[in-house]
Coordinates of C-alpha atoms in Angstrom, one line a residue:
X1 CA 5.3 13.0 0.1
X2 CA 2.3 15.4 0.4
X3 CA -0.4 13.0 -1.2
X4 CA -2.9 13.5 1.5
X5 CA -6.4 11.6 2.4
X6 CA -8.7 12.5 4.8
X7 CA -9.3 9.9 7.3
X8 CA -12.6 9.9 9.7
X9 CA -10.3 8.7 13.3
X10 CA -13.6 8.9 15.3
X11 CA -15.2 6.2 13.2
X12 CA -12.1 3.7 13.3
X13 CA -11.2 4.2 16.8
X14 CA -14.9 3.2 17.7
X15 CA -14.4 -0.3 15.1
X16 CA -11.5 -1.2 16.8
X17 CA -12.8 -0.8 20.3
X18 CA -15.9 -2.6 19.3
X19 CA -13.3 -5.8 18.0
X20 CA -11.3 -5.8 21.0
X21 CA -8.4 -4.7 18.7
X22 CA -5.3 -2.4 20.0
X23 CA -5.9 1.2 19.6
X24 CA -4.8 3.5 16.9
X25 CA -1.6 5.5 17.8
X26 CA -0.1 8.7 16.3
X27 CA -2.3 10.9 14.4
X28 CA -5.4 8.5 15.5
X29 CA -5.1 9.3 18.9
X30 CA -7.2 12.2 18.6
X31 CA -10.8 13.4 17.3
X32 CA -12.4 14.2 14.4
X33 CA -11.2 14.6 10.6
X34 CA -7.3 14.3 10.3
X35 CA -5.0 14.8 7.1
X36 CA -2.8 11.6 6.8
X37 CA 0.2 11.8 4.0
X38 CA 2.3 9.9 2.4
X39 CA 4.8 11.1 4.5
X40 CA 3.3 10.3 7.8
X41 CA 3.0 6.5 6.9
X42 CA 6.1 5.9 5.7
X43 CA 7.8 7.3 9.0
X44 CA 5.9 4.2 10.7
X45 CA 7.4 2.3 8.1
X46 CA 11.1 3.6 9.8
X47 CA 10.2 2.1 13.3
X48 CA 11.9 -1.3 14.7
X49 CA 9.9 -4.4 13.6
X50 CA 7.6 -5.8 16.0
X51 CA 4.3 -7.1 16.4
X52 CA 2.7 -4.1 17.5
X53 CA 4.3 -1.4 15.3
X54 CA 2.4 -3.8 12.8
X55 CA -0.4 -3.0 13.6
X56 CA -0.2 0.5 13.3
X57 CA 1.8 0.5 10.0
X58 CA -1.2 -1.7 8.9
X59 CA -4.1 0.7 10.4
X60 CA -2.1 3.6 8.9
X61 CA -1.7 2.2 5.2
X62 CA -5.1 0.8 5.3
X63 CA -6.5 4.3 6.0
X64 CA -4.7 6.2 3.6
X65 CA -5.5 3.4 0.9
X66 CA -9.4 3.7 2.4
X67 CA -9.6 7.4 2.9
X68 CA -13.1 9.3 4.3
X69 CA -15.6 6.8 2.9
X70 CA -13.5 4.0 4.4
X71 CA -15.6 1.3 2.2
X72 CA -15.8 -2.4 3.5
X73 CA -14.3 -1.1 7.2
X74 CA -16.0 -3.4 9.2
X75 CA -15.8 -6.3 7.3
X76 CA -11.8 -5.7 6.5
X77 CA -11.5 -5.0 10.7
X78 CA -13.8 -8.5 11.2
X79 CA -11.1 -10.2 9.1
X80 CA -8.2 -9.0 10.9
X81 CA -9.8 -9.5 14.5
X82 CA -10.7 -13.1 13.4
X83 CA -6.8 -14.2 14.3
X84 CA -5.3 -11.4 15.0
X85 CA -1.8 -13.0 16.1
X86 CA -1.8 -14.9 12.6
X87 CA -2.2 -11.4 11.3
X88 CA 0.7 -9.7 13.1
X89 CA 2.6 -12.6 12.5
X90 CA 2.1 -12.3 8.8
X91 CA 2.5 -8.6 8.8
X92 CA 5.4 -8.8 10.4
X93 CA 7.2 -11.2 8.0
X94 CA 6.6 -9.5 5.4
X95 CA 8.3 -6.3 7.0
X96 CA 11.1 -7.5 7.9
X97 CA 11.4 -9.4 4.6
X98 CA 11.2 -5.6 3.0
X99 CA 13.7 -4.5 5.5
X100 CA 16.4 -7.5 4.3
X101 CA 16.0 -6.1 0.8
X102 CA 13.7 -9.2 -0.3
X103 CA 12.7 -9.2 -3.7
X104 CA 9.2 -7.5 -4.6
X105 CA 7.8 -11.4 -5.3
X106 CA 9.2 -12.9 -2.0
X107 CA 7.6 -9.8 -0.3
X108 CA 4.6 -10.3 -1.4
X109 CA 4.6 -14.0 -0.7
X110 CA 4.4 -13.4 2.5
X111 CA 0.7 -11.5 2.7
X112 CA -0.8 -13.2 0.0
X113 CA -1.1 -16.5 -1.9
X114 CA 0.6 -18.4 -5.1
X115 CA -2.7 -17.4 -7.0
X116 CA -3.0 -13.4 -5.6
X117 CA -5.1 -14.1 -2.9
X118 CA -4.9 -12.2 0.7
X119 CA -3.4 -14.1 3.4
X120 CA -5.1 -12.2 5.9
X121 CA -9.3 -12.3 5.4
X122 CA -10.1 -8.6 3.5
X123 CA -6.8 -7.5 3.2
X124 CA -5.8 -8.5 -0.7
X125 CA -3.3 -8.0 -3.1
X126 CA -4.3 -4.2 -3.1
X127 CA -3.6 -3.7 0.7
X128 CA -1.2 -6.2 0.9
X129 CA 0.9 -3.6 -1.6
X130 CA 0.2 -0.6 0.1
X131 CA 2.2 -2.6 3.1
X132 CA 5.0 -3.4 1.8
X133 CA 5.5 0.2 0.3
X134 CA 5.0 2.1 3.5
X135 CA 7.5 -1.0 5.1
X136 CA 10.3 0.6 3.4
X137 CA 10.1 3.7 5.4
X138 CA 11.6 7.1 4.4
X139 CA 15.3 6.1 4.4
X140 CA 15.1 3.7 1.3
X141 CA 14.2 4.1 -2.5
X142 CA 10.8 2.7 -3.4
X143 CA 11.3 -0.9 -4.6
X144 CA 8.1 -2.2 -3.2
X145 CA 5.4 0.0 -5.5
X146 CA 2.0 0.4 -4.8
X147 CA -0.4 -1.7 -7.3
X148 CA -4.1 -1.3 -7.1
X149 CA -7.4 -1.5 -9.5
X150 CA -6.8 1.9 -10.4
X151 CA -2.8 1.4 -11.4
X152 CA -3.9 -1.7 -13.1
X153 CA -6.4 -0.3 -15.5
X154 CA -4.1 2.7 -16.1
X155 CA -1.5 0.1 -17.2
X156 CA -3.5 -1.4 -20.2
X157 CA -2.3 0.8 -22.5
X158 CA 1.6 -0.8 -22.4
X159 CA 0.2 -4.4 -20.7
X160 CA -3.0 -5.3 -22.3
X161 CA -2.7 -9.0 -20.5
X162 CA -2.4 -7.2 -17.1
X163 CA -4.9 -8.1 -14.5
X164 CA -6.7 -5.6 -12.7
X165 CA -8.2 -6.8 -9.5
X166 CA -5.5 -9.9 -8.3
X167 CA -2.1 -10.5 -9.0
X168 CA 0.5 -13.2 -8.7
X169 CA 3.8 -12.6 -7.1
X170 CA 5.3 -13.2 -10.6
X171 CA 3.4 -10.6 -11.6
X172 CA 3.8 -8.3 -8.9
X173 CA 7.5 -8.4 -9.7
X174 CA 7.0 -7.7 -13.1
X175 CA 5.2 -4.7 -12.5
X176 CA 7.5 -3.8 -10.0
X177 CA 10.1 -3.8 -12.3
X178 CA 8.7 -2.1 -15.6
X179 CA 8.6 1.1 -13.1
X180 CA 12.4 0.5 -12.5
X181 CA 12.6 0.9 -16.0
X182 CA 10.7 3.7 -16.5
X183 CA 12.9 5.4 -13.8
X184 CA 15.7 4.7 -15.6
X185 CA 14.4 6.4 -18.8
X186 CA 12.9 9.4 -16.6
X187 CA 16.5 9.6 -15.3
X188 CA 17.9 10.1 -18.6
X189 CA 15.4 12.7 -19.7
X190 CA 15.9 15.1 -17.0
X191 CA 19.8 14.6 -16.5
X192 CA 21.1 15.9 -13.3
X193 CA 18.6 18.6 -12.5
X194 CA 16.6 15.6 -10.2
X195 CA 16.5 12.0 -9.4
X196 CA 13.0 10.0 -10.0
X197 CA 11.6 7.7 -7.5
X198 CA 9.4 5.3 -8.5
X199 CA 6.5 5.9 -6.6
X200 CA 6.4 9.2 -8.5
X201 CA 5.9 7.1 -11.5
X202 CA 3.0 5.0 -9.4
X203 CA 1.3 8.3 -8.2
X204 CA 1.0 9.6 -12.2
X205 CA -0.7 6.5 -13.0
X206 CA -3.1 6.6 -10.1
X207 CA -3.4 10.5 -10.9
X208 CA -4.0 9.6 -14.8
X209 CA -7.5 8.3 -12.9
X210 CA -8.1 11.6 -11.4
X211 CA -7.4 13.6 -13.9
X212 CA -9.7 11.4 -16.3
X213 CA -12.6 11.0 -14.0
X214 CA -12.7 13.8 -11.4
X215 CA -11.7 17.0 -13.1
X216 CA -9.9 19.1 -10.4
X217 CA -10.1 23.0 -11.8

């Protein structure tokens, strides 16, 4: 729950004025450099449905996923201010789709194409992940997993066929559930000391990245 990014609030407050778009709550509502956790965006994920709480659960996710450098801001803020009631709309299907305990596949229907592409213009398969894992909230166990370019790649050792930059629902699902598995097996190794979630399995593979490529001493 403590896997933290630096977000820059200053600089999306000021693109999100400049679109006309609602204003950043919570932790945005302030100045300067804030911490933003796992933690803090799944609690968004625990609030009632609506078209406005959306928004925020989307700004949220999309700035953890983004962190400090924020690439592509603009252009992923143009494509959510081009119809932004489509967008809420969209966003808020596929919330409450999480919240009726929906498949991973149907889920992800719902914010992206047949063929893996984003519903909503900017916002792909990657975002459109990170979503529907902070949609769960704190309150339920991670079914919904996070699956990005750096997952992906990390996957090739055990699914060579495994795309890295788009994926169908189908295989969304599968993914989805080879981490089930893997919980299971994790579950047997440690007994009764713990339980595993998934998305501890998700963060070692994005970590496996980190630990590969920026050495932390």
């Amino acid at each position: 729950m403590g896997h933290a990014v630096a977000v820059d609030v200053d600089r999306w407050n000021r693109a999100l004025k400049e679109r006309g778009l609602p204003p950043a709550k919570g932790k945005f509502a302030g100045h300067g450099r804030v911490v933003l956790t796992r933690e803090d965006v799944l609690k968004l994920g625990g609030l009632i449905p609506n078209a406005g709480n959306s928004l925020q659960l989307l700004y949220h996710s999309l700035a953890w996923g983004l962190g400090t450098r924020a690439p592509r801001l603009q252009k992923r803020l143009d494509g959510l201010a081009s119809d932004v009631e489509r967008a809420q709309n969209l966003l808020l299907d596929a919330w409450q789709l999480v919240r009726s305990d929906a498949s991973p596949r149907e889920s992800y229907r719902a914010l992206t194409t047949e063929r893996g592409a984003g519903r909503i213009p900017w916002l792909g398969p990657a975002f459109a992940t990170k979503f529907l894992y902070f949609a769960q909230g704190l309150s339920r166990e991670p079914r919904h997993l996070i699956l990005d370019e750096v997952v992906a790649t990390n996957l090739r050792d055990v699914w060579p066929q495994a795309p890295t930059t788009a994926w169908w629902p189908e295989t969304y699902e599968t993914y989805c559930r080879l981490v089930e598995r893997w919980v299971e097996q994790a579950g047997l190794r440690v007994g009764q000391s713990r339980s595993i979630r998934a998305d501890e399995i998700e963060l070692a593979l994005f970590r496996r990245h980190l630990k590969q490529n920026h050495p932390i001493s």
